Tab-separated table of C-alpha atoms and ligand atoms in Angstrom:
chain	number	residue	atom	x	y	z
A	1	MET	CA	7.915	-57.411	-2.985
A	2	LYS	CA	11.529	-57.007	-1.851
A	3	LEU	CA	12.355	-53.331	-1.215
A	4	LEU	CA	15.810	-51.828	-0.919
A	5	ILE	CA	15.221	-48.803	1.325
A	6	THR	CA	18.087	-46.334	1.781
A	7	GLY	CA	18.173	-44.186	4.918
A	8	GLY	CA	15.930	-46.615	6.781
A	9	ALA	CA	17.481	-45.759	10.151
A	10	GLY	CA	16.403	-42.123	9.828
A	11	PHE	CA	13.164	-40.426	10.747
A	12	ILE	CA	11.030	-40.992	7.623
A	13	GLY	CA	12.932	-44.028	6.332
A	14	SER	CA	12.292	-45.932	9.556
A	15	ALA	CA	8.546	-45.226	9.321
A	16	VAL	CA	8.615	-46.600	5.762
A	17	VAL	CA	10.569	-49.693	6.870
A	18	ARG	CA	8.107	-50.440	9.702
A	19	ARG	CA	5.077	-49.958	7.445
A	20	ALA	CA	6.552	-51.906	4.511
A	21	ILE	CA	7.194	-54.911	6.778
A	22	ALA	CA	3.699	-54.618	8.266
A	23	GLN	CA	2.294	-54.692	4.705
A	24	GLY	CA	4.046	-58.013	4.074
A	25	ASN	CA	7.050	-56.820	2.055
A	26	GLU	CA	10.652	-57.870	2.487
A	27	VAL	CA	12.987	-54.984	3.336
A	28	VAL	CA	16.723	-54.450	2.977
A	29	ASN	CA	17.631	-51.325	4.911
A	30	LEU	CA	20.806	-49.699	3.550
A	31	ASP	CA	22.111	-46.994	5.878
A	32	CYS	CA	25.612	-45.893	6.859
A	33	LEU	CA	24.371	-44.627	10.258
A	34	THR	CA	25.291	-40.939	10.376
A	35	TYR	CA	24.673	-38.762	13.443
A	36	ALA	CA	20.969	-38.642	12.387
A	37	ALA	CA	20.431	-42.409	12.397
A	38	CYS	CA	18.884	-44.433	15.207
A	39	LEU	CA	18.647	-48.195	15.018
A	40	GLU	CA	16.124	-47.972	17.873
A	41	ASN	CA	13.670	-46.565	15.288
A	42	ILE	CA	13.490	-49.996	13.688
A	43	ALA	CA	14.008	-52.148	16.755
A	44	SER	CA	10.446	-53.451	16.373
A	45	VAL	CA	11.335	-55.155	13.069
A	46	ALA	CA	15.043	-55.884	13.605
A	47	ASP	CA	14.474	-59.602	14.231
A	48	HIS	CA	11.733	-60.018	11.644
A	49	PRO	CA	12.613	-62.701	9.050
A	50	ALA	CA	11.644	-60.284	6.230
A	51	TYR	CA	14.129	-57.628	7.400
A	52	ALA	CA	17.849	-57.249	6.633
A	53	PHE	CA	20.242	-54.433	7.483
A	54	GLU	CA	23.310	-53.355	5.488
A	55	GLN	CA	25.557	-50.692	7.001
A	56	VAL	CA	26.741	-49.187	3.728
A	57	ASP	CA	27.487	-45.670	2.461
A	58	ILE	CA	25.514	-44.867	-0.716
A	59	CYS	CA	28.662	-43.211	-2.088
A	60	ASP	CA	30.552	-46.539	-1.963
A	61	ALA	CA	29.874	-47.914	-5.469
A	62	ALA	CA	31.382	-51.367	-4.857
A	63	GLU	CA	29.395	-51.930	-1.660
A	64	VAL	CA	26.159	-50.644	-3.183
A	65	ALA	CA	26.639	-52.998	-6.168
A	66	ARG	CA	27.251	-55.879	-3.761
A	67	VAL	CA	23.976	-55.133	-1.951
A	68	PHE	CA	22.026	-55.170	-5.242
A	69	ALA	CA	23.662	-58.414	-6.359
A	70	SER	CA	23.227	-60.255	-3.073
A	71	HIS	CA	19.676	-59.117	-2.190
A	72	ARG	CA	18.163	-58.740	-5.709
A	73	PRO	CA	15.464	-56.178	-4.809
A	74	ASP	CA	12.276	-55.587	-6.842
A	75	ALA	CA	12.329	-51.867	-6.101
A	76	VAL	CA	14.389	-49.113	-4.473
A	77	MET	CA	13.065	-46.419	-2.163
A	78	HIS	CA	15.793	-43.796	-1.836
A	79	LEU	CA	15.576	-41.719	1.336
A	80	ALA	CA	19.212	-41.581	2.503
A	81	ALA	CA	20.278	-37.952	2.642
A	82	GLU	CA	21.757	-35.215	4.732
A	83	SER	CA	18.527	-33.490	5.706
A	84	HIS	CA	19.067	-30.551	8.096
A	85	VAL	CA	19.040	-27.122	6.403
A	86	ASP	CA	20.970	-25.428	9.228
A	87	ARG	CA	23.798	-27.992	8.944
A	88	SER	CA	23.875	-27.435	5.162
A	89	ILE	CA	24.571	-23.731	5.749
A	90	ASP	CA	27.556	-24.444	8.015
A	91	GLY	CA	28.939	-27.383	6.002
A	92	PRO	CA	27.511	-27.918	2.499
A	93	GLY	CA	30.135	-30.485	1.477
A	94	ASP	CA	28.431	-33.478	3.125
A	95	PHE	CA	25.175	-32.513	1.370
A	96	ILE	CA	26.783	-32.433	-2.077
A	97	ARG	CA	28.555	-35.726	-1.386
A	98	THR	CA	25.589	-37.745	-0.107
A	99	ASN	CA	22.614	-36.085	-1.803
A	100	VAL	CA	24.196	-35.550	-5.231
A	101	MET	CA	27.075	-38.021	-5.560
A	102	GLY	CA	25.357	-40.687	-3.481
A	103	THR	CA	22.220	-40.489	-5.614
A	104	TYR	CA	24.386	-40.783	-8.733
A	105	VAL	CA	26.119	-43.900	-7.347
A	106	LEU	CA	22.777	-45.452	-6.420
A	107	LEU	CA	21.266	-44.674	-9.840
A	108	GLU	CA	24.207	-46.260	-11.608
A	109	ALA	CA	24.062	-49.358	-9.411
A	110	ALA	CA	20.295	-49.627	-9.958
A	111	ARG	CA	20.704	-49.199	-13.724
A	112	GLU	CA	23.398	-51.860	-14.013
A	113	TYR	CA	21.391	-54.276	-11.890
A	114	TRP	CA	18.131	-53.593	-13.780
A	115	GLN	CA	19.833	-54.016	-17.163
A	116	ALA	CA	21.558	-57.221	-16.049
A	117	GLN	CA	18.148	-58.582	-14.969
A	118	GLY	CA	16.782	-58.018	-18.511
A	119	ARG	CA	15.098	-54.676	-17.697
A	120	PRO	CA	12.112	-56.065	-15.742
A	121	GLU	CA	9.039	-53.899	-16.304
A	122	GLY	CA	7.960	-53.960	-12.700
A	123	PHE	CA	11.241	-52.606	-11.283
A	124	ARG	CA	10.967	-49.157	-9.661
A	125	PHE	CA	13.424	-46.560	-8.398
A	126	HIS	CA	11.446	-44.254	-6.102
A	127	HIS	CA	13.305	-41.060	-5.276
A	128	ILE	CA	12.064	-39.256	-2.169
A	129	SER	CA	12.566	-35.497	-2.246
A	130	THR	CA	11.363	-32.278	-0.724
A	131	ASP	CA	9.098	-29.343	-1.576
A	132	GLU	CA	12.060	-27.086	-0.758
A	133	VAL	CA	13.302	-27.611	-4.353
A	134	TYR	CA	10.545	-25.194	-5.455
A	135	GLY	CA	11.922	-22.299	-3.387
A	136	SER	CA	9.768	-19.917	-1.390
A	137	LEU	CA	6.133	-18.855	-1.847
A	138	GLY	CA	4.606	-15.475	-1.040
A	139	ASP	CA	1.314	-15.207	0.815
A	140	HIS	CA	-0.648	-16.963	-1.949
A	141	GLY	CA	-0.370	-19.984	-4.228
A	142	LYS	CA	0.819	-23.559	-3.750
A	143	PHE	CA	3.522	-25.787	-5.204
A	144	THR	CA	2.320	-28.100	-7.963
A	145	GLU	CA	4.436	-30.697	-9.745
A	146	ASP	CA	4.875	-28.114	-12.558
A	147	THR	CA	6.252	-25.346	-10.336
A	148	PRO	CA	9.751	-24.426	-11.632
A	149	TYR	CA	12.656	-25.454	-9.414
A	150	ASP	CA	14.180	-22.551	-7.465
A	151	PRO	CA	16.187	-24.019	-4.542
A	152	ARG	CA	17.699	-21.458	-2.170
A	153	SER	CA	19.708	-23.380	0.441
A	154	PRO	CA	22.613	-25.814	-0.004
A	155	TYR	CA	20.258	-28.569	1.219
A	156	SER	CA	17.461	-27.812	-1.255
A	157	ALA	CA	19.953	-27.251	-4.097
A	158	SER	CA	21.492	-30.676	-3.440
A	159	LYS	CA	18.052	-32.319	-3.389
A	160	ALA	CA	17.040	-30.482	-6.600
A	161	SER	CA	20.242	-31.785	-8.228
A	162	SER	CA	19.362	-35.326	-7.220
A	163	ASP	CA	15.820	-34.947	-8.650
A	164	HIS	CA	17.329	-33.832	-11.975
A	165	LEU	CA	19.664	-36.836	-12.012
A	166	VAL	CA	16.773	-39.242	-11.389
A	167	ARG	CA	14.718	-37.734	-14.249
A	168	ALA	CA	17.757	-37.862	-16.542
A	169	TRP	CA	18.328	-41.568	-15.785
A	170	HIS	CA	14.703	-42.170	-16.750
A	171	GLU	CA	14.841	-40.166	-19.994
A	172	THR	CA	18.307	-41.320	-21.069
A	173	TYR	CA	18.493	-44.927	-19.898
A	174	GLY	CA	14.823	-45.759	-19.475
A	175	LEU	CA	15.268	-46.552	-15.771
A	176	PRO	CA	11.725	-46.954	-14.336
A	177	VAL	CA	11.539	-44.148	-11.788
A	178	VAL	CA	8.903	-42.355	-9.733
A	179	LEU	CA	9.535	-39.259	-7.640
A	180	SER	CA	7.808	-37.585	-4.735
A	181	ASN	CA	8.312	-34.175	-3.134
A	182	CYS	CA	6.867	-33.754	0.330
A	183	SER	CA	6.389	-30.980	2.829
A	184	ASN	CA	7.789	-30.830	6.378
A	185	ASN	CA	7.240	-34.067	8.271
A	186	TYR	CA	6.707	-34.454	12.011
A	187	GLY	CA	5.822	-37.271	14.385
A	188	PRO	CA	7.421	-40.023	16.487
A	189	TYR	CA	11.204	-40.602	16.145
A	190	HIS	CA	11.838	-37.077	14.819
A	191	PHE	CA	15.498	-36.323	15.548
A	192	PRO	CA	15.802	-33.772	18.380
A	193	GLU	CA	17.521	-31.072	16.310
A	194	LYS	CA	14.385	-30.345	14.230
A	195	LEU	CA	11.837	-27.653	15.152
A	196	ILE	CA	8.986	-29.667	16.674
A	197	PRO	CA	11.113	-31.917	18.940
A	198	VAL	CA	13.209	-28.889	19.958
A	199	VAL	CA	10.051	-27.084	21.055
A	200	ILE	CA	8.717	-30.089	22.995
A	201	LEU	CA	12.008	-30.979	24.680
A	202	ASN	CA	13.028	-27.407	25.535
A	203	ALA	CA	9.585	-26.752	26.978
A	204	LEU	CA	9.778	-29.916	29.079
A	205	ALA	CA	13.207	-28.881	30.358
A	206	GLY	CA	12.017	-25.342	31.168
A	207	LYS	CA	14.510	-23.971	28.633
A	208	GLU	CA	13.990	-21.130	26.153
A	209	ILE	CA	12.061	-22.146	23.024
A	210	PRO	CA	13.921	-20.535	20.105
A	211	VAL	CA	11.757	-19.127	17.288
A	212	TYR	CA	13.633	-17.893	14.202
A	213	GLY	CA	12.923	-14.277	13.146
A	214	ALA	CA	9.331	-13.246	13.849
A	215	GLY	CA	8.045	-16.822	13.589
A	216	ALA	CA	6.142	-15.821	10.447
A	217	ASN	CA	7.514	-18.608	8.223
A	218	VAL	CA	4.759	-20.946	7.069
A	219	ARG	CA	5.176	-24.715	6.638
A	220	ASP	CA	2.675	-27.340	5.462
A	221	TRP	CA	2.995	-30.064	8.115
A	222	LEU	CA	2.724	-33.750	7.191
A	223	TYR	CA	2.416	-36.503	9.799
A	224	VAL	CA	5.209	-39.005	9.166
A	225	GLU	CA	2.963	-42.099	9.258
A	226	ASP	CA	0.716	-40.517	6.612
A	227	HIS	CA	3.795	-39.790	4.524
A	228	ALA	CA	5.056	-43.389	4.806
A	229	GLU	CA	1.676	-44.638	3.609
A	230	ALA	CA	1.732	-42.198	0.662
A	231	LEU	CA	5.269	-43.269	-0.299
A	232	LEU	CA	4.346	-46.941	-0.500
A	233	LEU	CA	1.302	-46.001	-2.581
A	234	VAL	CA	3.416	-43.938	-4.997
A	235	LEU	CA	5.832	-46.847	-5.295
A	236	GLN	CA	3.091	-49.374	-5.996
A	237	GLN	CA	0.703	-47.281	-8.123
A	238	GLY	CA	2.546	-44.172	-9.303
A	239	ALA	CA	2.902	-43.699	-13.071
A	240	LEU	CA	6.376	-44.212	-14.536
A	241	GLY	CA	8.510	-41.089	-14.731
A	242	ARG	CA	5.881	-39.090	-12.830
A	243	SER	CA	6.340	-37.052	-9.666
A	244	TYR	CA	3.850	-36.572	-6.860
A	245	ASN	CA	3.675	-33.733	-4.358
A	246	ILE	CA	2.722	-34.944	-0.879
A	247	GLY	CA	1.446	-32.481	1.708
A	248	GLY	CA	-0.574	-32.549	4.869
A	249	GLU	CA	-2.991	-29.721	3.981
A	250	ASN	CA	-1.936	-28.296	7.313
A	251	GLU	CA	-0.338	-24.893	6.863
A	252	ALA	CA	0.787	-23.080	9.995
A	253	ARG	CA	3.062	-20.159	10.858
A	254	ASN	CA	5.954	-21.308	13.034
A	255	ILE	CA	4.831	-19.146	15.937
A	256	ASP	CA	1.305	-20.597	15.803
A	257	LEU	CA	2.718	-24.123	15.662
A	258	VAL	CA	4.885	-23.428	18.718
A	259	ARG	CA	1.891	-22.039	20.594
A	260	MET	CA	-0.157	-25.130	19.709
A	261	ILE	CA	2.552	-27.366	21.200
A	262	CYS	CA	2.753	-25.171	24.313
A	263	ALA	CA	-1.029	-25.452	24.755
A	264	LEU	CA	-0.839	-29.263	24.521
A	265	LEU	CA	1.928	-29.297	27.128
A	266	ASP	CA	-0.099	-26.987	29.372
A	267	GLU	CA	-2.849	-29.622	29.243
A	268	MET	CA	-0.544	-32.641	29.746
A	269	ARG	CA	1.936	-31.017	32.181
A	270	PRO	CA	-0.196	-28.353	33.927
A	271	ASP	CA	2.298	-27.866	36.770
A	272	ALA	CA	4.715	-26.107	34.391
A	273	ALA	CA	2.091	-24.016	32.542
A	274	PRO	CA	2.123	-21.653	30.778
A	275	HIS	CA	4.844	-23.076	28.522
A	276	ASP	CA	4.625	-20.217	26.014
A	277	ARG	CA	6.431	-17.969	28.523
A	278	LEU	CA	9.588	-19.754	27.285
A	279	ILE	CA	9.226	-18.541	23.670
A	280	THR	CA	12.291	-16.515	22.664
A	281	TYR	CA	12.763	-14.867	19.280
A	282	VAL	CA	16.260	-15.428	17.851
A	283	THR	CA	18.130	-14.201	14.761
A	284	ASP	CA	16.588	-15.622	11.614
A	285	ARG	CA	18.167	-18.354	9.451
A	286	PRO	CA	20.034	-16.848	6.448
A	287	GLY	CA	17.870	-17.151	3.315
A	288	HIS	CA	14.969	-18.532	5.356
A	289	ASP	CA	12.198	-19.466	2.874
A	290	LEU	CA	8.992	-17.643	3.866
A	291	ARG	CA	6.310	-20.123	2.924
A	292	TYR	CA	5.900	-23.652	1.590
A	293	ALA	CA	2.508	-25.089	0.664
A	294	ILE	CA	1.721	-28.207	-1.332
A	295	ASP	CA	-1.107	-28.624	-3.787
A	296	PRO	CA	-1.798	-32.359	-3.304
A	297	GLN	CA	-4.371	-32.642	-6.098
A	298	ARG	CA	-2.391	-35.099	-8.234
A	299	ILE	CA	-1.801	-37.678	-5.506
A	300	SER	CA	-5.356	-37.316	-4.231
A	301	THR	CA	-7.105	-37.601	-7.628
A	302	GLU	CA	-4.781	-40.137	-9.283
A	303	LEU	CA	-3.898	-42.332	-6.304
A	304	GLY	CA	-6.729	-41.579	-3.889
A	305	TRP	CA	-4.432	-40.548	-1.027
A	306	ARG	CA	-5.341	-38.060	1.689
A	307	PRO	CA	-3.712	-37.343	5.043
A	308	SER	CA	-5.451	-39.188	7.888
A	309	VAL	CA	-4.826	-36.673	10.673
A	310	THR	CA	-5.158	-32.924	11.104
A	311	LEU	CA	-2.239	-30.945	12.516
A	312	GLU	CA	-4.018	-30.759	15.879
A	313	GLU	CA	-4.443	-34.557	16.003
A	314	GLY	CA	-0.923	-35.290	14.772
A	315	LEU	CA	0.661	-32.861	17.227
A	316	ARG	CA	-1.243	-34.447	20.108
A	317	LEU	CA	0.024	-37.905	19.097
A	318	THR	CA	3.544	-36.508	18.752
A	319	VAL	CA	3.668	-34.731	22.113
A	320	GLU	CA	2.254	-37.839	23.820
A	321	TRP	CA	4.928	-39.956	22.122
A	322	TYR	CA	7.786	-37.707	23.325
A	323	LEU	CA	6.391	-37.714	26.856
A	324	ALA	CA	6.321	-41.532	26.806
A	325	ASN	CA	9.710	-42.076	25.114
A	326	GLU	CA	12.371	-40.230	27.057
A	327	ASP	CA	14.606	-43.332	26.761
A	328	TRP	CA	14.689	-42.727	23.018
A	329	TRP	CA	15.388	-38.990	22.891
A	330	ARG	CA	17.529	-38.382	25.972
A	331	PRO	CA	20.731	-40.084	24.631
A	332	LEU	CA	20.342	-38.363	21.242
A	333	GLN	CA	20.666	-34.956	22.876
A	334	ALA	CA	24.354	-35.775	23.505
A	335	ARG	CA	25.113	-36.173	19.778
A	336	ALA	CA	27.351	-33.586	18.088
A	337	GLY	CA	25.596	-30.300	17.340
A	338	VAL	CA	22.265	-31.218	18.946
A	339	GLY	CA	21.006	-28.390	21.156
A	340	GLU	CA	23.403	-25.877	19.570
A	341	ARG	CA	22.422	-22.996	17.305
A	342	LEU	CA	23.538	-24.119	13.848
A	343	GLY	CA	23.289	-22.475	10.436
A	344	THR	CA	24.792	-19.109	11.365
A	345	LYS	CA	27.996	-19.377	9.303
A	346	ALA	CA	26.622	-17.687	6.169
B	401	NAD	N1	12.154	-34.587	7.318
B	401	NAD	C1	11.407	-33.893	6.465
B	401	NAD	O1	10.564	-33.104	6.879
B	401	NAD	C2	11.565	-34.091	4.979
B	401	NAD	C3	10.760	-33.345	4.133
B	401	NAD	C4	10.879	-33.548	2.760
B	401	NAD	C5	11.760	-34.475	2.262
B	401	NAD	N2	12.560	-35.184	3.099
B	401	NAD	C6	13.484	-36.153	2.506
B	401	NAD	O2	13.159	-37.431	3.041
B	401	NAD	C7	14.337	-38.213	3.197
B	401	NAD	C8	14.446	-38.717	4.615
B	401	NAD	O3	14.471	-37.588	5.497
B	401	NAD	P1	14.617	-37.783	7.075
B	401	NAD	O4	14.054	-36.587	7.722
B	401	NAD	O5	14.145	-39.139	7.459
B	401	NAD	O6	16.203	-37.748	7.211
B	401	NAD	P2	17.105	-38.171	8.452
B	401	NAD	O7	18.222	-37.178	8.490
B	401	NAD	O8	16.292	-38.401	9.677
B	401	NAD	O9	17.687	-39.607	8.026
B	401	NAD	C9	18.593	-39.764	6.982
B	401	NAD	C10	19.141	-41.185	7.036
B	401	NAD	O10	20.022	-41.338	5.909
B	401	NAD	C11	21.220	-41.963	6.352
B	401	NAD	N3	22.326	-41.504	5.503
B	401	NAD	C12	22.811	-40.251	5.393
B	401	NAD	N4	23.869	-40.234	4.552
B	401	NAD	C13	24.029	-41.509	4.107
B	401	NAD	C14	24.933	-42.124	3.215
B	401	NAD	N5	25.917	-41.421	2.615
B	401	NAD	N6	24.809	-43.448	2.980
B	401	NAD	C15	23.835	-44.184	3.590
B	401	NAD	N7	22.963	-43.654	4.474
B	401	NAD	C16	23.049	-42.328	4.717
B	401	NAD	C17	21.399	-41.487	7.787
B	401	NAD	O11	22.244	-42.361	8.523
B	401	NAD	C18	19.964	-41.478	8.298
B	401	NAD	O12	19.602	-42.717	8.842
B	401	NAD	C19	15.498	-37.327	2.755
B	401	NAD	O13	15.841	-37.659	1.435
B	401	NAD	C20	14.944	-35.919	2.847
B	401	NAD	O14	15.556	-35.059	1.915
B	401	NAD	C21	12.493	-34.996	4.452
């Protein structure tokens, strides 16, 4: 199968690219290389004969159409997005442009290409989205695929908009789509502005570990390699027009997550223990959703998918990876905004 993967130089997209090639697929990686992109993430496949890279902006209709016409993919996996909630608070415009307009451009290009090919039955447009479209949970309950949308940040509102567009292109034009909404990912190649890498890298540097508010916000953590596997399964076996929630069955309060990472570092770097002395509570994010939790019943019963690691196992793999890959993360810390407190301009 030839896959057109957008955002394949990002955190999750690169895991999908690596796994798709390992499974024997051909991959065209379409990415415009924003501040969040790292070609090093896909260095292991860059010279593979089944891999091609196109530095293209998904908002550029002519270039996107050229990529479809020249590569003739069997399916699209759409991951390109602006993805950092704090940046969406300070500057929502980029999120509306890429996540909403870019998805529209990609849908139109996919539709024209699919129609010109005679509407092949096997074609798929897989839209990758987030559980943040469902808003915030209280202490109980979980998000199912039927939970009403209630996005509360510019990021989640832009992703919810893109989900609506994808469903509309299916209902109106018959475009063969599948959707997935996943919980917070973590693992190797996670860009160093996100919570888990910030905790690891600040702790290693002996710097304060910032925890928003009281650290009571709960996330359902999903190991990125498990997510990549689930995404390829949804693409290959998901029912047309259907969406799948993907979660790690690993809920944790932020403060407990941070303490787990500190305990791992105490074990691996005992000279600097205890690392939790660096925990510092900072002003909360405006509109910070309290709790996300995924009910993964549909993907587990219909597609037989389950996460392969617990949070404890995945965090151990992640901390070990950051300790072994300073060459990857050190240069990224110099990129604009990394290491700064963002998301305060509400
Ligand atoms: N990271 C998470 O925990 C998480 C959770 C749920 C859903 N998601 C979704 O998964 C997808 C991937 O997330 P991620 O964490 O890998 O993101 P990321 O920020 O690490 O990577 C995004 C990639 O998209 C590319 N990109 C951005 N704008 C583009 C444009 N206009 N044209 C072409 N390429 C562009 C960037 O260069 C980058 O390589 C996103 O759609 C995101 O909404 C992420």
